[in-house]
Tab-separated table of C-alpha atoms and ligand atoms in Angstrom:
chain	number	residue	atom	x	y	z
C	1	UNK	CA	-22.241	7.849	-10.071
C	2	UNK	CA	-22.226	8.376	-6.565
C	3	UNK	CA	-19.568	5.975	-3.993
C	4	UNK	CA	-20.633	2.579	-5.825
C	5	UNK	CA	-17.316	2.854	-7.380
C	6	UNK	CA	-14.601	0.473	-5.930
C	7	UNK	CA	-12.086	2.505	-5.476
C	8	UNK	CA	-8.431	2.669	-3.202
C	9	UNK	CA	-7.068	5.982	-3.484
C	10	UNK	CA	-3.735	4.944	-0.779
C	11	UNK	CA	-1.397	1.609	-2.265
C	12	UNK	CA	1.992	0.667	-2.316
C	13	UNK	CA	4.234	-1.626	-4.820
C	14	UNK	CA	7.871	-2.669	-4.327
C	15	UNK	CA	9.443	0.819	-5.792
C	16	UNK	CA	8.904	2.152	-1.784
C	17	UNK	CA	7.649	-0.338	0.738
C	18	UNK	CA	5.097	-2.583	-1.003
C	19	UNK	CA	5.620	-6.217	-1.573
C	20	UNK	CA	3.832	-6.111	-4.851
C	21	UNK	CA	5.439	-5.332	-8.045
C	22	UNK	CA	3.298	-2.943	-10.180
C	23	UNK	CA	1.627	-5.411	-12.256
C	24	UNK	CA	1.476	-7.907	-9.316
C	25	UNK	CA	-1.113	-5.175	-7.553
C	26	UNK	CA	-2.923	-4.622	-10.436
C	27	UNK	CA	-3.781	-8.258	-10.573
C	28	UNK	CA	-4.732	-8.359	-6.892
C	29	UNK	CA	-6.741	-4.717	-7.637
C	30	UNK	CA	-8.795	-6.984	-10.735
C	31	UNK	CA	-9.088	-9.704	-7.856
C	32	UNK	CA	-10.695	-7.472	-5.671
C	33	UNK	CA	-12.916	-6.155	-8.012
C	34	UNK	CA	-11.480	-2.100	-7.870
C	35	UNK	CA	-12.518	0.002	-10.390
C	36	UNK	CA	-10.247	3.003	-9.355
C	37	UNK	CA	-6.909	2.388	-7.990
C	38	UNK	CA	-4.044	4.866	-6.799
C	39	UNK	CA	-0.710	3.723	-6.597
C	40	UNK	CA	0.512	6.017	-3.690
C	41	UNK	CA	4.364	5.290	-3.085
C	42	UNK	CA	6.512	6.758	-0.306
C	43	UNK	CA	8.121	9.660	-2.750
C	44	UNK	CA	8.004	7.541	-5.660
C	45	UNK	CA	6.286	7.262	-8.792
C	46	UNK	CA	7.934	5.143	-10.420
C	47	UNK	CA	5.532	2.159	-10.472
C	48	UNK	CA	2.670	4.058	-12.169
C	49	UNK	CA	4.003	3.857	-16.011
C	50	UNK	CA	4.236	0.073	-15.612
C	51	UNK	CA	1.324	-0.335	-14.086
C	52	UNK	CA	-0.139	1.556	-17.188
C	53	UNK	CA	1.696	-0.540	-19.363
C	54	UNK	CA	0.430	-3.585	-17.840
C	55	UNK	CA	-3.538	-2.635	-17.974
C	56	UNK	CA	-3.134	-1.621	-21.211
C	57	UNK	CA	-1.272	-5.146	-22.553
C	58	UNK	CA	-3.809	-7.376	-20.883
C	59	UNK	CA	-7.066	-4.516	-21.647
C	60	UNK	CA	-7.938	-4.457	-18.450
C	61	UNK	CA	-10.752	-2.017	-16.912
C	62	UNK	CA	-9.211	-0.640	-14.246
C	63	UNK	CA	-8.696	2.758	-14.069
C	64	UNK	CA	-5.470	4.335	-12.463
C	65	UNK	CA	-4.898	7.300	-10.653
C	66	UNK	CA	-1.727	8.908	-10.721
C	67	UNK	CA	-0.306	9.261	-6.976
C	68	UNK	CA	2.348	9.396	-4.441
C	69	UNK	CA	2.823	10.036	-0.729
C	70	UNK	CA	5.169	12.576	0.611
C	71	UNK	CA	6.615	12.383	3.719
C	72	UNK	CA	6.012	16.082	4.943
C	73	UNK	CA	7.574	18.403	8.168
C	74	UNK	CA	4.325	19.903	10.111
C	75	UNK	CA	5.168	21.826	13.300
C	76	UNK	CA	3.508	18.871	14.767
C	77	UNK	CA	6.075	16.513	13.786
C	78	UNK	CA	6.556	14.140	10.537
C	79	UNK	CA	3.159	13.990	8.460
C	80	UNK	CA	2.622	12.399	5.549
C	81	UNK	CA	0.180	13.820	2.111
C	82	UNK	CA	-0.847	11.897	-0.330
C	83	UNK	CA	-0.779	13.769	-3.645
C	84	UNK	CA	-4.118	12.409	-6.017
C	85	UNK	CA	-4.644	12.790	-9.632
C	86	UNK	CA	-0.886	14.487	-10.144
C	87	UNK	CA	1.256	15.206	-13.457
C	88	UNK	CA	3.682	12.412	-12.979
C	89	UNK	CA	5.881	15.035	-15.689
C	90	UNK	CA	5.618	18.335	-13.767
C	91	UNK	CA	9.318	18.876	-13.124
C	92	UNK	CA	8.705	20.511	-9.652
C	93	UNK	CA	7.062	17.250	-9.089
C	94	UNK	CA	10.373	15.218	-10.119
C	95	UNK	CA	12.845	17.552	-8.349
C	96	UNK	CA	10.834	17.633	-4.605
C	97	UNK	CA	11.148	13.555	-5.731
C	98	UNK	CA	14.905	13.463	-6.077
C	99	UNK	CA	15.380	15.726	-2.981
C	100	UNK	CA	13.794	13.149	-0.739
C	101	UNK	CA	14.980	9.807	-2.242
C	102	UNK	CA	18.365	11.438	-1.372
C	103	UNK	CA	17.046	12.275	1.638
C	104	UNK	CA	16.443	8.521	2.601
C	105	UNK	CA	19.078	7.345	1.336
C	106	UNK	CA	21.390	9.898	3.264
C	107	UNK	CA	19.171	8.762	6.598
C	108	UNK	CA	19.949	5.151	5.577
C	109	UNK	CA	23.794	5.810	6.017
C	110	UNK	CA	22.959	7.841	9.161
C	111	UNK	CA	21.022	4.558	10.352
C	112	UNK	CA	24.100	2.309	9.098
C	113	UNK	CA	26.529	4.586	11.694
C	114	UNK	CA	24.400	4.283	14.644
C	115	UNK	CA	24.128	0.448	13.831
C	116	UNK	CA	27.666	0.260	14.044
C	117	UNK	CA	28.267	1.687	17.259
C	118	UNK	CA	25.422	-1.332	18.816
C	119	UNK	CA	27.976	-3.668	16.741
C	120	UNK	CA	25.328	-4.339	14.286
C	121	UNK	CA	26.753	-5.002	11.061
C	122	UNK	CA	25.640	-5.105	7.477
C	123	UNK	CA	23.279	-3.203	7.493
C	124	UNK	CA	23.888	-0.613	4.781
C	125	UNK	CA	24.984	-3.259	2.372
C	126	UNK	CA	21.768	-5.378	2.433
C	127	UNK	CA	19.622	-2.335	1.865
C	128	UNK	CA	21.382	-1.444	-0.756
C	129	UNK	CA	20.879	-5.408	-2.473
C	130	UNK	CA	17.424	-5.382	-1.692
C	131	UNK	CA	16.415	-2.257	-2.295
C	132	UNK	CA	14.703	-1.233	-5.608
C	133	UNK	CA	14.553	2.618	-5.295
C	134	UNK	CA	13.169	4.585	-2.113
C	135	UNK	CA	14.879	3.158	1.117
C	136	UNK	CA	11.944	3.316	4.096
C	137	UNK	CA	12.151	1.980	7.646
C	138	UNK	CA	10.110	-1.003	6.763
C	139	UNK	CA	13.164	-1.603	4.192
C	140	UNK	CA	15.701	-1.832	7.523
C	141	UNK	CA	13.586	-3.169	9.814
C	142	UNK	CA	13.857	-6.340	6.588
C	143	UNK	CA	17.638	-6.047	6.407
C	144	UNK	CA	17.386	-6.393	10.205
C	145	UNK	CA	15.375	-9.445	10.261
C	146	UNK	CA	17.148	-11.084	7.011
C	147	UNK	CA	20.351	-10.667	9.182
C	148	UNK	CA	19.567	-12.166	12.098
C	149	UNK	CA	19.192	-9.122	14.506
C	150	UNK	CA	16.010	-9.362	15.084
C	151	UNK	CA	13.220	-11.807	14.456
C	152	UNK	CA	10.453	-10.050	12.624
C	153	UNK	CA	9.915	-6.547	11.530
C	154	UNK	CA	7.350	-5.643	14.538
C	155	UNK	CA	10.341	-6.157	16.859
C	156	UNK	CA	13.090	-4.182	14.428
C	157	UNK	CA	10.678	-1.632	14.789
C	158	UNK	CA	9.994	-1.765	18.638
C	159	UNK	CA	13.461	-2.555	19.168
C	160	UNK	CA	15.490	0.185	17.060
C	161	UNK	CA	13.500	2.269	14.552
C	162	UNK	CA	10.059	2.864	15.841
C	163	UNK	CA	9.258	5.828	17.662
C	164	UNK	CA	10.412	4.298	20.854
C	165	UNK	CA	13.234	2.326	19.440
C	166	UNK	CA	16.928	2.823	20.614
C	167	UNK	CA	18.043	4.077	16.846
C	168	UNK	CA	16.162	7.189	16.360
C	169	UNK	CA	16.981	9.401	13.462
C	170	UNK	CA	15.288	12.914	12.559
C	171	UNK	CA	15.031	13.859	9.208
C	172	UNK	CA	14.169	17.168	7.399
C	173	UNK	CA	11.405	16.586	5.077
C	174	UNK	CA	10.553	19.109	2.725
C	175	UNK	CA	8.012	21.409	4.826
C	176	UNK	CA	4.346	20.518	4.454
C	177	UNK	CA	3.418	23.580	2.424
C	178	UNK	CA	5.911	23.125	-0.068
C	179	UNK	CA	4.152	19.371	-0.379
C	180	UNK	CA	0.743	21.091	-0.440
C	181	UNK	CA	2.077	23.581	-3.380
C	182	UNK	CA	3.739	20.879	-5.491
C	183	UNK	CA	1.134	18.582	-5.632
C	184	UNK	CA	-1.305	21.334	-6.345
C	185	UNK	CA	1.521	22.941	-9.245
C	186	UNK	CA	1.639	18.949	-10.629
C	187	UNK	CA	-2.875	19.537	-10.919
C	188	UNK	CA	-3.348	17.337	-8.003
C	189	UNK	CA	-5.424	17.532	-4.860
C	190	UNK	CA	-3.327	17.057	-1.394
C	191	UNK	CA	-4.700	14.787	1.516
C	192	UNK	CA	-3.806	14.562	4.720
C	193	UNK	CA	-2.826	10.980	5.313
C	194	UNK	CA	-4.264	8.325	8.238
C	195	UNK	CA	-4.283	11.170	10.507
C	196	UNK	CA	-5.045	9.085	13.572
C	197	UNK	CA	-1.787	7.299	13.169
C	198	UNK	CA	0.694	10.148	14.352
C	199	UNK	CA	2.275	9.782	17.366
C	200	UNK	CA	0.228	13.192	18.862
C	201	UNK	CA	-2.285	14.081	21.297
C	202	UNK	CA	-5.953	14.489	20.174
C	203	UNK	CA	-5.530	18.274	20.321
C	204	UNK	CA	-2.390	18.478	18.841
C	205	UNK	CA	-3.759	16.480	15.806
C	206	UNK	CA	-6.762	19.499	15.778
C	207	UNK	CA	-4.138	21.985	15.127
C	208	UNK	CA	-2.478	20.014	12.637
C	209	UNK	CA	-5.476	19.712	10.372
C	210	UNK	CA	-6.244	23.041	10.840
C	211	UNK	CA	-3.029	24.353	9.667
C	212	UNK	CA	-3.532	21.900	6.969
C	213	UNK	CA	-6.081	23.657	5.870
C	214	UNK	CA	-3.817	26.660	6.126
C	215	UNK	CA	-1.418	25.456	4.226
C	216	UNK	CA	-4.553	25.569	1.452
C	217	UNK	CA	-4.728	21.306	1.818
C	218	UNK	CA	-7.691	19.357	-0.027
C	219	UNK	CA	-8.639	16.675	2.301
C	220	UNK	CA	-8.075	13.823	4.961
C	221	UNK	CA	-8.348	10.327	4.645
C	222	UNK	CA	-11.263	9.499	6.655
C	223	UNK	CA	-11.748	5.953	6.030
C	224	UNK	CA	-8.896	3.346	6.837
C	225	UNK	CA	-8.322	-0.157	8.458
C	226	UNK	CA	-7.319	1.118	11.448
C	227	UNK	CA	-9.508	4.032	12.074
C	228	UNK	CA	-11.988	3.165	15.215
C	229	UNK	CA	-15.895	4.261	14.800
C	230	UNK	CA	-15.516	6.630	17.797
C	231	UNK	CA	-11.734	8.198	16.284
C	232	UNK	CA	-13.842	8.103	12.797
C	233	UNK	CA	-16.831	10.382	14.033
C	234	UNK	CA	-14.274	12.727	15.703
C	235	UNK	CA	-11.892	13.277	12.856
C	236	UNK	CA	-15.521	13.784	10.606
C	237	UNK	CA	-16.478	16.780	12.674
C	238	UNK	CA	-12.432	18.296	12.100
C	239	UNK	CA	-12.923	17.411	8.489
C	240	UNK	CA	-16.369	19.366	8.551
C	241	UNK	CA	-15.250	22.446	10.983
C	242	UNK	CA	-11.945	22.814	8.613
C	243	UNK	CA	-13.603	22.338	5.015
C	244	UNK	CA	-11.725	19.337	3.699
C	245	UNK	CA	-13.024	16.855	1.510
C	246	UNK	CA	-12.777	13.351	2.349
C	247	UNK	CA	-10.534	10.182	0.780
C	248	UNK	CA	-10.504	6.346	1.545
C	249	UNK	CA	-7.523	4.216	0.937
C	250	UNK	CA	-6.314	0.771	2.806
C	251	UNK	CA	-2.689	1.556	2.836
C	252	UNK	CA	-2.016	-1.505	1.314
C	253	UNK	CA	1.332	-2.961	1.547
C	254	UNK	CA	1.474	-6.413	1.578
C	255	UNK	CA	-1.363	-9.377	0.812
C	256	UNK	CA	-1.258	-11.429	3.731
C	257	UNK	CA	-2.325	-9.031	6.228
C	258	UNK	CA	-5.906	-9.504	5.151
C	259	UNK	CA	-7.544	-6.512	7.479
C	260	UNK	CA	-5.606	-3.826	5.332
C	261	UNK	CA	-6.195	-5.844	2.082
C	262	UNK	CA	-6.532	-3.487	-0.969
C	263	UNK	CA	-10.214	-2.052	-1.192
C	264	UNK	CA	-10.734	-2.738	2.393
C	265	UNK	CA	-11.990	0.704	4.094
C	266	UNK	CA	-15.543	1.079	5.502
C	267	UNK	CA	-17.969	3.570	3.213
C	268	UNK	CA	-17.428	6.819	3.218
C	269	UNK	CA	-21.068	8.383	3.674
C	270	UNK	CA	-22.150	9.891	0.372
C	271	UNK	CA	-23.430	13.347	1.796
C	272	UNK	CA	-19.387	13.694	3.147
C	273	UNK	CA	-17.702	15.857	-0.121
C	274	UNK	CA	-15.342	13.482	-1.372
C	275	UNK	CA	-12.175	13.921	-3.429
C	276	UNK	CA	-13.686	11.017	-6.077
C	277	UNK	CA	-15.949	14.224	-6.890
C	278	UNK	CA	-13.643	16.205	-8.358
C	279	UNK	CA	-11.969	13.388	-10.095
C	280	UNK	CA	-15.155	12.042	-11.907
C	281	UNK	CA	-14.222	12.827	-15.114
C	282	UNK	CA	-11.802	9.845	-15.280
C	283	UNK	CA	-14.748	7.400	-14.542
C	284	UNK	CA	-15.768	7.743	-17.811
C	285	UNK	CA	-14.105	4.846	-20.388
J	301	AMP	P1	9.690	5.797	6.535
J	301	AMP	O1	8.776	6.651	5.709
J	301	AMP	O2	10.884	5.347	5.783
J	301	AMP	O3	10.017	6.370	7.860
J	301	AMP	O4	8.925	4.440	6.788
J	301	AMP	C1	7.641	4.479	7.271
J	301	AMP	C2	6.961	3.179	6.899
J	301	AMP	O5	7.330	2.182	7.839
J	301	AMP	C3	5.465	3.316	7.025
J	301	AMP	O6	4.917	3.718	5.792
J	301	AMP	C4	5.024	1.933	7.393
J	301	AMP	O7	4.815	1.168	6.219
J	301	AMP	C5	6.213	1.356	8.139
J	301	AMP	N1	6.044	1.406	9.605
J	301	AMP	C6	6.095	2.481	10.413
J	301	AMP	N2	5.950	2.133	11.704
J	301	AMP	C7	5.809	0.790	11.715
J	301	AMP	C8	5.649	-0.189	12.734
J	301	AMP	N3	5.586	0.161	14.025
J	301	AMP	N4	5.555	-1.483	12.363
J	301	AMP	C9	5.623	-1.852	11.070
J	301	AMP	N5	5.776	-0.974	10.055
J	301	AMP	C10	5.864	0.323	10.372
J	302	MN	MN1	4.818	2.327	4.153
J	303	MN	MN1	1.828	6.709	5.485
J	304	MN	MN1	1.096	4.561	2.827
């Protein structure tokens, strides 16, 4: 079958930080022409049964792939794994779940005190109005903007609650290796997500693979929007050293940011191993 396949293995809906709702990306997916889609929510699966529902009501031929991103400690900061091809049952699975929706949702009232003290009100009560189920950053940096504190959500998140921002919060994941083991427990493969996006140094990202590795890990994303050539060709030869398969996804969160539209990732090369290997079998119908 080789890479012909369209596929997006890394997607969001409205249940974490997409736009979309379920069905509304599985339109866009049919638009785009994806064969193979994975719905990959920040520590949610909760948009993958009606996005199930919805193929199956309008006999569609897209395939779905059951999936989720974790946000994961490494002891090179916050990481995050995309889990591929899980058991949306496996009851580890659904308690690691509930452990870090309450995890956000704890930071979000940590947020809401530390708002406070700048004078910035309202916070706390907007997020919980507009938001569905998992409460992310990009969910307050929207409060902030729908309040009037800031104008869009590239300045809430320069302003306050990026990495620089003057509202920093730390908050205690679930280790990566228990990520690793409860994707693997729920029959899924773990992948190292956008690597190239965490605020580390070159060789600090080196170790990090290769203790995700360690930690037994699957694979790295090695094709996404914003992953340069020359970035690309290094992160290939950690992907080789380390013995990790490969996985492509556009992160897709919202449709009017065109260069991270869903299914738009350069080729990954079809001598690279690739996770879509070991997850052939649900090519067939
Ligand atoms: P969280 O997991 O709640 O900390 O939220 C992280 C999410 O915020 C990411 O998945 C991105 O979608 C979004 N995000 C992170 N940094 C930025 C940024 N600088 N600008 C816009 N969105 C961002
Ligand atoms: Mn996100
Ligand atoms: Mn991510
Ligand atoms: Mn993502």
């Amino acid at each position: 079958m080789g890479y012909s396949v369209r596929y997006d293995f890394h997607s969001h809906t409205h249940f974490s930080d997409g736009v979309l709702s379920p069905e509304q990306l599985v339109a866009r997916a049919e638009e785009m022409e994806i064969d193979l889609l994975a719905i990959s929510d920040h520590d949610s699966i909760s948009g993958i049964e009606q996005a199930k529902a919805y193929i199956i009501a309008n006999n569609l031929n897209l395939n779905l792939v059951n999936a989720i991103e974790i946000s994961a400690q490494s002891d090179f900061g916050e990481i995050h794994i995309v889990g591929l091809n899980i058991d949306i049952k496996s009851s580890k699975l659904l308690s690691l779940i509930a452990e870090q929706q309450d995890k956000r949702w704890q930071r979000a009232r940590a947020y809401e005190l530390k708002f406070q003290k700048l004078n910035i009100q309202g916070v706390l009560s907007e997020l919980e109005t507009s938001c569905k189920q998992v409460v992310t950053r990009s969910h307050i940096a929207r409060a902030l903007v729908s309040l009037g504190w800031v104008k869009d959500n590239n300045q809430a998140f320069k302003k306050y609650i990026g990495k620089k921002g003057r509202v920093r919060i730390a908050t205690d994941w679930i280790p990566m290796e228990q990520a690793i083991l409860t994707i693997q427990y729920a029959g899924g493969l773990a992948i190292l997500a956008h690597p190239t996006r965490y605020p580390m140094s070159v060789r600090r990202l080196g170790y990090l693979i290769e203790e995700f590795k360690i930690a037994n890990g699957d694979a790295v994303e090695l094709a996404y929007p914003s992953l340069t050539p020359d970035k690309r060709g290094w992160l290939e030869v950690q992907r080789k050293k380390n013995d990790l398969m490969a996985s492509g996804g556009s992160d897709f969160h919202y449709p009017h940011l065109k260069w991270s539209d869903l299914g738009r990732f350069p080729m990954i090369e079809k001598n690279i191993p690739h996770v879509l290997d070991q997850i052939k079998d649900r090519l067939q119908s």
